Amino acid sequence: MGYPVRWRVQSAVARWGVDSRKLETLQQLPRIGTWAKERGAADRPGFETREQMYAHLVDTHLDGPVDYLEFGVHKGKSIREWSRLVAHPDARFVGFDSFEGLPEHWEQVVRRVDADVFDVGGQAPQVDDPRVSFEVGWFQDTLPPFLDKFEPQGQLVVHCDADIYSSTLFVLTQCDRILTPGSIVVFDEFASVLNEFSALADYCSAYRRDYDVLAHASYFYGHLAIRMR
Ligand SMILES: C[S@@+](CC[C@H](N)C(=O)[O-])C[C@H]1O[C@@H](n2cnc3c(N)ncnc32)[C@H](O)[C@@H]1O
């Protein structure tokens, strides 16, 4: 008498070593469609590129001496673009990064981004704008002491571009105190359902926070901007 089919299927799946993270991503992807319907995201302004979305945010939703905190800088592409778009002389742009890459591999459905892909030898980029500064190190080491001293001066923009769940959740929960109503949060990889998407959902649920969708860019909410309520 053979073993029950259920056991055979279970052991076959275990033997094949099916990547559970990939399966979980596929299983969770429909959450983005449900979220979009519930939030009316499709009715919000949508752009082809993230740069167009940034320009829209600056023109339509920001005023005065903005504080822009960017988590995940790498070679400085997005922080340079934001400092170019925001002309106010008293605006402040602070970029946080280890400059040694991600703290862990970033698993996606069709590929894996190795942790060291973003390693630039611990060096912050050269930016010729005195309003721009960098906090070099792991967010877990640099953000708490930064926040101890930080006095918000105007409207706050928090740009989450750290790709992975743990980093994004850490940033959002640490910044909860300064994410006052009206603050804008931008996500660079929102459609990464187990990462930035889940970090926002878990932060909002644990801290009883809510938001409105302001704009999105790229395919299926790849980049997203929200305003905290
Ligand atoms: C996709 S890159 C940022 C890209 C950049 N914003 C741009 O537009 O060119 C992600 C960055 O997040 C950084 N990062 C992720 N988690 C981190 C953490 N916990 N502490 C410090 N840096 C982190 C990595 O070092 C990496 O440079």
XYZ file of C-alpha atoms and ligand atoms in Angstrom:
256
model
C 0.000 0.000 0.000
C 1.452 3.382 -1.040
C 1.615 6.573 1.013
C -1.349 9.012 0.790
C -1.123 11.469 -2.152
C -1.045 14.429 0.258
C 2.197 13.134 1.854
C 3.766 12.456 -1.503
C 2.990 15.976 -2.759
C 4.351 17.504 0.448
C 7.596 15.578 0.319
C 7.986 16.236 -3.422
C 7.638 20.005 -2.865
C 10.111 19.871 0.035
C 12.593 17.861 -2.074
C 12.371 20.194 -5.062
C 13.302 23.061 -2.775
C 10.638 25.377 -4.240
C 11.570 28.920 -3.211
C 8.906 29.777 -0.644
C 9.697 33.491 -0.845
C 8.907 33.534 -4.570
C 5.700 31.571 -4.049
C 4.679 33.930 -1.264
C 5.315 36.933 -3.509
C 3.083 35.475 -6.226
C 0.421 34.645 -3.670
C 0.485 38.140 -2.158
C 0.585 40.164 -5.409
C -3.225 40.481 -5.645
C -3.077 42.571 -2.448
C -1.853 45.467 -4.586
C -4.951 45.270 -6.808
C -7.224 45.159 -3.772
C -5.346 48.060 -2.173
C -5.619 50.125 -5.400
C -9.387 49.623 -5.544
C -9.912 50.444 -1.875
C -7.701 53.559 -2.090
C -8.995 54.796 -5.463
C -5.362 54.890 -6.541
C -6.129 54.673 -10.274
C -7.957 58.025 -10.066
C -4.920 59.826 -8.682
C -2.429 61.494 -11.065
C -0.238 58.879 -12.729
C 3.086 59.495 -14.488
C 5.396 57.545 -16.712
C 8.568 58.309 -14.752
C 9.364 58.934 -11.111
C 10.995 62.266 -12.034
C 7.664 63.469 -13.464
C 5.969 62.403 -10.240
C 8.552 64.275 -8.128
C 8.007 67.431 -10.224
C 4.247 67.142 -9.756
C 4.667 66.791 -5.972
C 6.962 69.810 -5.795
C 4.678 71.971 -7.971
C 1.379 70.925 -6.412
C 1.926 69.791 -2.830
C 5.062 71.442 -1.457
C 5.819 74.950 -0.384
C 8.463 76.698 1.688
C 11.655 75.280 3.266
C 11.063 71.558 2.832
C 12.885 68.913 4.887
C 13.632 65.984 2.579
C 14.923 62.772 4.193
C 15.997 60.079 1.761
C 16.553 56.498 2.915
C 18.606 54.704 0.287
C 20.880 57.022 -1.675
C 23.328 54.777 -3.543
C 25.015 57.083 -6.102
C 22.690 60.000 -5.379
C 20.442 60.000 -8.448
C 17.157 60.759 -6.691
C 18.521 63.119 -4.007
C 20.179 65.205 -6.762
C 16.884 65.362 -8.636
C 14.970 66.488 -5.539
C 17.536 69.162 -4.712
C 17.317 70.384 -8.319
C 13.512 70.593 -8.165
C 13.182 72.286 -4.762
C 14.627 75.765 -5.136
C 14.018 77.160 -1.629
C 17.400 78.245 -0.182
C 16.549 76.920 3.299
C 15.373 73.492 2.159
C 17.380 70.631 3.693
C 18.135 67.309 2.031
C 19.537 64.514 4.172
C 20.501 61.201 2.606
C 20.865 58.059 4.729
C 22.764 55.035 3.451
C 25.338 52.486 4.511
C 26.927 52.977 1.081
C 27.890 49.316 1.585
C 24.750 47.837 0.047
C 21.621 46.244 1.455
C 21.681 44.489 4.842
C 20.257 41.340 3.205
C 19.491 39.964 -0.280
C 16.376 41.317 -1.936
C 14.288 38.405 -3.259
C 11.941 39.133 -6.130
C 9.740 36.818 -8.182
C 12.008 36.648 -11.197
C 15.384 37.681 -9.804
C 17.382 38.170 -6.662
C 19.280 41.399 -5.973
C 22.417 40.478 -4.019
C 23.070 42.528 -0.892
C 26.333 43.935 -2.255
C 24.904 45.219 -5.541
C 24.661 48.750 -4.131
C 28.036 48.671 -2.376
C 29.959 51.847 -3.237
C 32.740 51.315 -0.719
C 31.147 53.312 2.113
C 31.496 56.586 0.173
C 28.674 59.123 -0.074
C 28.350 60.794 -3.489
C 29.775 64.220 -4.206
C 26.881 66.685 -4.462
C 27.620 70.339 -5.162
C 24.730 71.767 -3.173
C 25.391 72.927 0.408
C 21.785 72.097 1.328
C 22.528 68.378 0.856
C 24.160 66.256 3.588
C 24.588 62.557 4.314
C 24.313 60.259 7.325
C 26.627 57.354 6.554
C 25.913 53.969 8.203
C 23.054 51.545 8.813
C 19.732 53.304 9.412
C 19.504 51.372 12.669
C 22.651 53.202 13.891
C 22.255 56.625 12.272
C 18.538 57.402 12.388
C 17.831 57.319 16.167
C 20.630 59.819 17.053
C 19.676 61.966 14.051
C 16.054 62.124 15.221
C 17.144 63.016 18.765
C 18.530 66.293 17.395
C 16.225 66.899 14.444
C 13.936 69.925 14.599
C 11.527 69.839 11.651
C 11.318 73.276 10.048
C 8.707 72.939 7.340
C 6.894 70.353 5.337
C 8.492 66.920 5.548
C 9.161 64.524 2.681
C 10.372 61.026 3.574
C 11.629 59.100 0.564
C 11.785 55.338 1.145
C 14.143 53.784 -1.393
C 15.766 51.051 0.682
C 14.004 48.261 -1.255
C 13.637 45.736 1.551
C 10.991 45.225 4.241
C 13.156 45.447 7.363
C 14.794 48.750 6.367
C 11.529 50.371 5.236
C 9.618 49.277 8.326
C 12.414 50.564 10.558
C 12.382 53.970 8.831
C 8.602 54.386 8.994
C 8.276 53.349 12.613
C 11.211 55.522 13.718
C 9.879 58.513 11.773
C 6.329 58.132 13.124
C 6.785 61.060 15.523
C 7.807 63.468 12.743
C 5.348 62.135 10.152
C 2.752 64.689 11.176
C -0.442 65.108 9.121
C 0.472 66.621 5.744
C 3.881 64.935 5.588
C 4.583 63.236 2.286
C 6.060 59.759 1.954
C 7.436 58.541 -1.364
C 8.091 54.877 -2.145
C 10.402 53.840 -4.939
C 9.532 50.146 -5.117
C 5.975 50.122 -3.849
C 4.945 47.189 -6.054
C 7.428 44.948 -4.227
C 4.598 43.392 -2.266
C 6.588 41.657 0.495
C 8.811 44.698 0.987
C 7.806 48.387 0.741
C 4.101 47.563 0.270
C 3.988 45.306 3.344
C 6.127 47.701 5.395
C 3.634 50.539 4.815
C 0.651 48.280 5.581
C 2.223 46.932 8.788
C 3.390 50.364 9.952
C -0.074 51.881 9.454
C -1.780 48.999 11.186
C 0.608 48.893 14.186
C 0.760 52.691 14.673
C -2.888 53.389 13.767
C -1.907 55.735 10.929
C -3.669 56.444 7.666
C -2.930 58.308 4.454
C -4.234 59.509 1.100
C -2.672 58.508 -2.193
C -1.303 61.586 -3.982
C 0.267 60.211 -7.161
C 1.914 57.199 -8.739
C 4.364 56.475 -11.531
C 5.608 53.607 -13.652
C 3.885 50.265 -14.157
C 1.239 49.235 -11.594
C 2.152 51.645 -8.774
C 5.897 50.981 -8.996
C 6.506 54.433 -7.480
C 3.999 55.945 -5.083
C 3.472 59.166 -3.130
C 1.132 59.422 -0.146
C 0.189 62.175 2.305
C -0.164 61.227 5.966
C -3.480 62.005 7.631
C 17.943 51.218 -4.624
S 19.284 51.883 -3.720
C 18.893 53.618 -3.630
C 18.797 54.268 -4.977
C 18.749 55.785 -5.000
N 17.681 56.350 -4.199
C 18.607 56.238 -6.430
O 17.547 56.662 -6.839
O 19.575 56.153 -7.182
C 18.946 51.280 -2.095
C 19.955 51.707 -1.064
O 19.428 51.452 0.236
C 20.522 51.235 1.119
N 20.015 50.557 2.325
C 19.025 49.645 2.410
N 18.796 49.302 3.687
C 19.664 50.022 4.450
C 19.890 50.140 5.853
N 19.202 49.408 6.750
N 20.831 51.009 6.277
C 21.559 51.735 5.387
N 21.385 51.683 4.037
C 20.431 50.843 3.574
C 21.516 50.430 0.283
O 22.837 50.622 0.717
C 21.294 50.993 -1.145
O 22.291 51.916 -1.508
